[in-house]
Structure formats: C-alpha cells, structure tokens
Tab-separated table of C-alpha atoms in Angstrom:
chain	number	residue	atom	x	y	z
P	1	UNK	CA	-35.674	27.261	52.311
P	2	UNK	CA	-36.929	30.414	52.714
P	3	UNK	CA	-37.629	33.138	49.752
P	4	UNK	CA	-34.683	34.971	49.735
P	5	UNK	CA	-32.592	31.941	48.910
P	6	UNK	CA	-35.025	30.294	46.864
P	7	UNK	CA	-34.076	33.778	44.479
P	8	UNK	CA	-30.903	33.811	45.169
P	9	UNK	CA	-30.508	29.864	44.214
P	10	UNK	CA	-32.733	30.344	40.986
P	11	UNK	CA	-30.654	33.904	39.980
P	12	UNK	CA	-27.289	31.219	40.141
P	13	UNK	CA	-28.541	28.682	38.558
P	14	UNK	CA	-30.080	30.943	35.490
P	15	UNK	CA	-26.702	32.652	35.498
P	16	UNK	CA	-24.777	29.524	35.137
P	17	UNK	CA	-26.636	28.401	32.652
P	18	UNK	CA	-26.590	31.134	30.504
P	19	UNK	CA	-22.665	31.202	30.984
P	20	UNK	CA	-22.315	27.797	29.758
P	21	UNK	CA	-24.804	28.748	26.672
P	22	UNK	CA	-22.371	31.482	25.838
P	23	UNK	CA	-19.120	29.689	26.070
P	24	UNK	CA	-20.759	26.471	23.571
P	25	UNK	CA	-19.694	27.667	20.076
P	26	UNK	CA	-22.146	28.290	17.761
P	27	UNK	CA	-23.109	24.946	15.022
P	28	UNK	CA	-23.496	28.319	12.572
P	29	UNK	CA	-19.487	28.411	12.910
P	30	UNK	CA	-18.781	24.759	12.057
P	31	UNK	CA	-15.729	23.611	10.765
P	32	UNK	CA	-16.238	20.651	8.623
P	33	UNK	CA	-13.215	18.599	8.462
P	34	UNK	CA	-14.750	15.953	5.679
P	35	UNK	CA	-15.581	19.284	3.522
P	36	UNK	CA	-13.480	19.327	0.265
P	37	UNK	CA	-14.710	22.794	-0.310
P	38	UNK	CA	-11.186	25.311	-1.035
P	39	UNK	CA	-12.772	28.459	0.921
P	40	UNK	CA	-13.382	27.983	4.906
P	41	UNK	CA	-17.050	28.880	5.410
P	42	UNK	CA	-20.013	28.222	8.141
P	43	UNK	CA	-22.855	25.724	7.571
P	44	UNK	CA	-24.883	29.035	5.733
P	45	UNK	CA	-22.353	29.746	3.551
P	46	UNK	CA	-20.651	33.117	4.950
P	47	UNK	CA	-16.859	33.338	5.009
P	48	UNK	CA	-15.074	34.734	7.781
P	49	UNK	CA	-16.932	33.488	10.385
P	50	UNK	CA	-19.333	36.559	9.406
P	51	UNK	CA	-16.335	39.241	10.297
P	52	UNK	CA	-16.443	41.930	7.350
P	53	UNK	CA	-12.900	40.976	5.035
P	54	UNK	CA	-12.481	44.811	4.026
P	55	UNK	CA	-12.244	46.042	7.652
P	56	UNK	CA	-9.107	44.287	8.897
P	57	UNK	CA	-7.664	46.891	6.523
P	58	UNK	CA	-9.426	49.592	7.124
P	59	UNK	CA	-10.437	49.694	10.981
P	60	UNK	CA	-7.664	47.372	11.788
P	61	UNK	CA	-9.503	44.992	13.912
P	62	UNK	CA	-11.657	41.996	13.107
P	63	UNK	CA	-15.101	43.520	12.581
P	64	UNK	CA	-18.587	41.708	12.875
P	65	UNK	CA	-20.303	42.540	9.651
P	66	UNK	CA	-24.253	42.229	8.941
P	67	UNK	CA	-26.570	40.422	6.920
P	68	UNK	CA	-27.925	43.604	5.233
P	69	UNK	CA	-24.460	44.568	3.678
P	70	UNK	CA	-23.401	41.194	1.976
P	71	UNK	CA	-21.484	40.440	-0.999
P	72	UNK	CA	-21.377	37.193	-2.983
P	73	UNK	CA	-17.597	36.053	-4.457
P	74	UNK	CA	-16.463	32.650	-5.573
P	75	UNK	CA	-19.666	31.416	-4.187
P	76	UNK	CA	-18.613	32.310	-0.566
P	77	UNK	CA	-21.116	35.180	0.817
P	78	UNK	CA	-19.318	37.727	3.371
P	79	UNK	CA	-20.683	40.320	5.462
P	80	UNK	CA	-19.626	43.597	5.531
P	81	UNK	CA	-19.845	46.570	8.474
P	82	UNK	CA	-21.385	48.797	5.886
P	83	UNK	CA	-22.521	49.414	2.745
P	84	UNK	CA	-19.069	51.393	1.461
P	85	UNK	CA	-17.197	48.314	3.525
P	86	UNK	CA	-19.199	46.008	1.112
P	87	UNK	CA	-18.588	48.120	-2.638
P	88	UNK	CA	-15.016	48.361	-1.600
P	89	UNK	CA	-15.429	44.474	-1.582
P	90	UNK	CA	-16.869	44.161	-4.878
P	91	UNK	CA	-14.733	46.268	-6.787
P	92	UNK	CA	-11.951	44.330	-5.934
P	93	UNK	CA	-12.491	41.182	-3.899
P	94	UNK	CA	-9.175	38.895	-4.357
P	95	UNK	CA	-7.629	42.014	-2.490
P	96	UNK	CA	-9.916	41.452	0.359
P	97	UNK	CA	-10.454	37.966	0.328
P	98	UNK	CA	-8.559	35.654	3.271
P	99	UNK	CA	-5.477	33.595	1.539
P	100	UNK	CA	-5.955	30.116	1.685
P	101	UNK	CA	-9.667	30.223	1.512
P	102	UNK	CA	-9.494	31.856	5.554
P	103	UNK	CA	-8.007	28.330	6.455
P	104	UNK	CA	-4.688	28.754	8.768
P	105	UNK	CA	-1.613	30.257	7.156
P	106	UNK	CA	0.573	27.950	9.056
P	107	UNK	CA	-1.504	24.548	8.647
P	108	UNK	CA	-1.288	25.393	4.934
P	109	UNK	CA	2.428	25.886	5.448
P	110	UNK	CA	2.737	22.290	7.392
P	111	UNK	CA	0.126	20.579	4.474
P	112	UNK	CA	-2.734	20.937	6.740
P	113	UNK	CA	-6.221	22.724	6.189
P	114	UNK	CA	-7.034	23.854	10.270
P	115	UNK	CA	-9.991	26.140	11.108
P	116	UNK	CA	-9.122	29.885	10.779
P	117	UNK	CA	-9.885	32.079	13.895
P	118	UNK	CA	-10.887	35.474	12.151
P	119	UNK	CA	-9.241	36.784	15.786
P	120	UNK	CA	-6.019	35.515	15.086
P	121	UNK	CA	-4.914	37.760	11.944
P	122	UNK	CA	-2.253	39.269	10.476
P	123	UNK	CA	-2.011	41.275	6.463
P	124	UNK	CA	0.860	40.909	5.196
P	125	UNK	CA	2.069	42.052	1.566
P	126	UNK	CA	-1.364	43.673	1.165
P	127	UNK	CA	-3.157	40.385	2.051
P	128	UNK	CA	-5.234	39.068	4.522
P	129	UNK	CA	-3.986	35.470	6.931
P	130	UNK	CA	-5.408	34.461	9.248
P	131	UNK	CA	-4.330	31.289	11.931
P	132	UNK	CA	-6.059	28.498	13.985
P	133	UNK	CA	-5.641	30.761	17.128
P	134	UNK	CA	-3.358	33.157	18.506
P	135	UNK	CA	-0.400	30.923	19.665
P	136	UNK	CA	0.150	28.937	16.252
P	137	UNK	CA	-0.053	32.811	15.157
P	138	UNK	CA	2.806	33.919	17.076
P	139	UNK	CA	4.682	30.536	15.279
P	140	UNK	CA	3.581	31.702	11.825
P	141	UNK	CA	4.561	35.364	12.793
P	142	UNK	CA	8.563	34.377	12.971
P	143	UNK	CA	8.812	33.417	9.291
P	144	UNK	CA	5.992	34.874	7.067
P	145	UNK	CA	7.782	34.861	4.360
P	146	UNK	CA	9.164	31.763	4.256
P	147	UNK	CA	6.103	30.138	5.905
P	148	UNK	CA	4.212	31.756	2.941
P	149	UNK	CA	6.729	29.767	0.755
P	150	UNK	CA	5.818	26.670	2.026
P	151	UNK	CA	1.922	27.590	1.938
P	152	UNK	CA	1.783	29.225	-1.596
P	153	UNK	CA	3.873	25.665	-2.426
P	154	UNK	CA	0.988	23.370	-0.474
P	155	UNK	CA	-1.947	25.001	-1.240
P	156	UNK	CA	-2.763	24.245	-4.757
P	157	UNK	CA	-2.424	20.621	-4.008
P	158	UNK	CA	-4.675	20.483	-0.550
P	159	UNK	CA	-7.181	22.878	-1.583
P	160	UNK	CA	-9.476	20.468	-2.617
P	161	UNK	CA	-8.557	17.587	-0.176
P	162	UNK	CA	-10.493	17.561	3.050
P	163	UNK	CA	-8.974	18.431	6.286
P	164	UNK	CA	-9.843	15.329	7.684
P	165	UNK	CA	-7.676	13.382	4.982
P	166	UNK	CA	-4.800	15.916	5.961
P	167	UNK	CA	-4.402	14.790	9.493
C-alpha cells in the first residue's frame, strides 16, 4: 500500500469514527425510566436537556443555554442563553417551566411518562410542551386541547410513578 492510500485509508477511518461518536447520544442526556422523579432531567441535574426554557418564547426556537447563566427551580437547574434569558426565569419560573416536568405532552395524555425531545415543541396557552419527537408531535398537535384534558387529568397521578412502571 503505498502512502497516498495509507492517508487516504486512515482520513476514512478517523472520519467514520468520529461520525459514529457524534450520532451515540450523550449518557449526560439520559432518560431514566426507573426514576420516580416528577421533572424530566439529565444525570447532572439540568432540565431541558440544557436548552434555555425562556427562549422558546422569546427567540422562538429551542436554544442551547450555558453553564454560566443557570437558574435553580424546584430543584431542577436550567440553563439559560443569557443572563436577561436567566432573570426573566427567576422572576417568574412556572411561566417558563416545561408542563409535565418536560416529559411528553401526549404520553402524559395516554398515562405514560416518555422522554421529551426539547426539538419537538410547541407553547400553547402561554405554556411550554414539549413531545417524545416530532411525529407523536404532529399526533398531539390535532387535539391540544383536549389532549391537554386528558394530560392535566393523568398527570397528578403518574407524576411520581416511574416511566418504567407506566409501560
């Protein structure tokens, strides 16, 4: 094997494996389905999956927020694009805050607790939902209100359960 293809072998390999690194999800992200916990966070902690809660209002898009504009509420810390992103948080939090603990609008709706994809988002009535992923969205999207019946109706009794025990 000569050198050129020697490189050009070790530049594919190193790019594969760099693809596959990017594509494993992150443990930081875990969903824990034994968790009895009633807010959706990572294995540090931060709601959200670290997107900042008072931008999907503001900017309109799911926002990455960072560590050094953080905000503490109901023992759940969130992140926050800036610092005004984060005071607007703390001054009035439930108004920020994802319903159902950031689990999926619709699982709550159908008694379940699934993972929520801060991607797959929606405010409605002022309030922040957010979904397992974008086609159980589109599902949840046909009947807000009346899947937000069926959720406000479910949640107080699966909050604490674990999502595991829901299946």
């Amino acid at each position: 094997m000569n050198t050129k293809t020697l490189r050009a072998s070790l530049l594919a390999v190193t790019t594969a494996i760099a693809l596959g690194a990017a594509l494993v999800p992150l443990t930081s992200h875990a969903y824990d389905e034994n968790s009895t916990a009633a807010i959706n966070v990572d294995a540090k902690g931060i709601g959200l999956k670290g997107h900042d809660p008072v931008a999907y209002f503001t900017a309109g898009a799911p926002t990455a927020g960072k560590v050094e504009f953080s905000a503490t509420h109901a023992g759940v810390k969130y992140l926050f694009a800036s610092a005004a992103n984060r005071d607007t948080f703390k001054a009035d939090p439930m108004k920020y805050a994802p319903q159902y603990g950031g689990f999926c609008a619709m699982g709550v709706a159908l008694e379940k607790k699934l993972d929520g994809d801060p991607t797959a988002w929606h405010i409605h009535d002022g309030k922040l939902f957010l979904n397992v992923n974008k086609d159980v969205q589109k599902k949840w999207l046909e009947d807000v209100p009346g899947n937000n019946v069926k959720a406000n109706a479910n949640w107080p009794d699966i909050k604490n359960k674990t999502p595991k025990s829901l299946s």
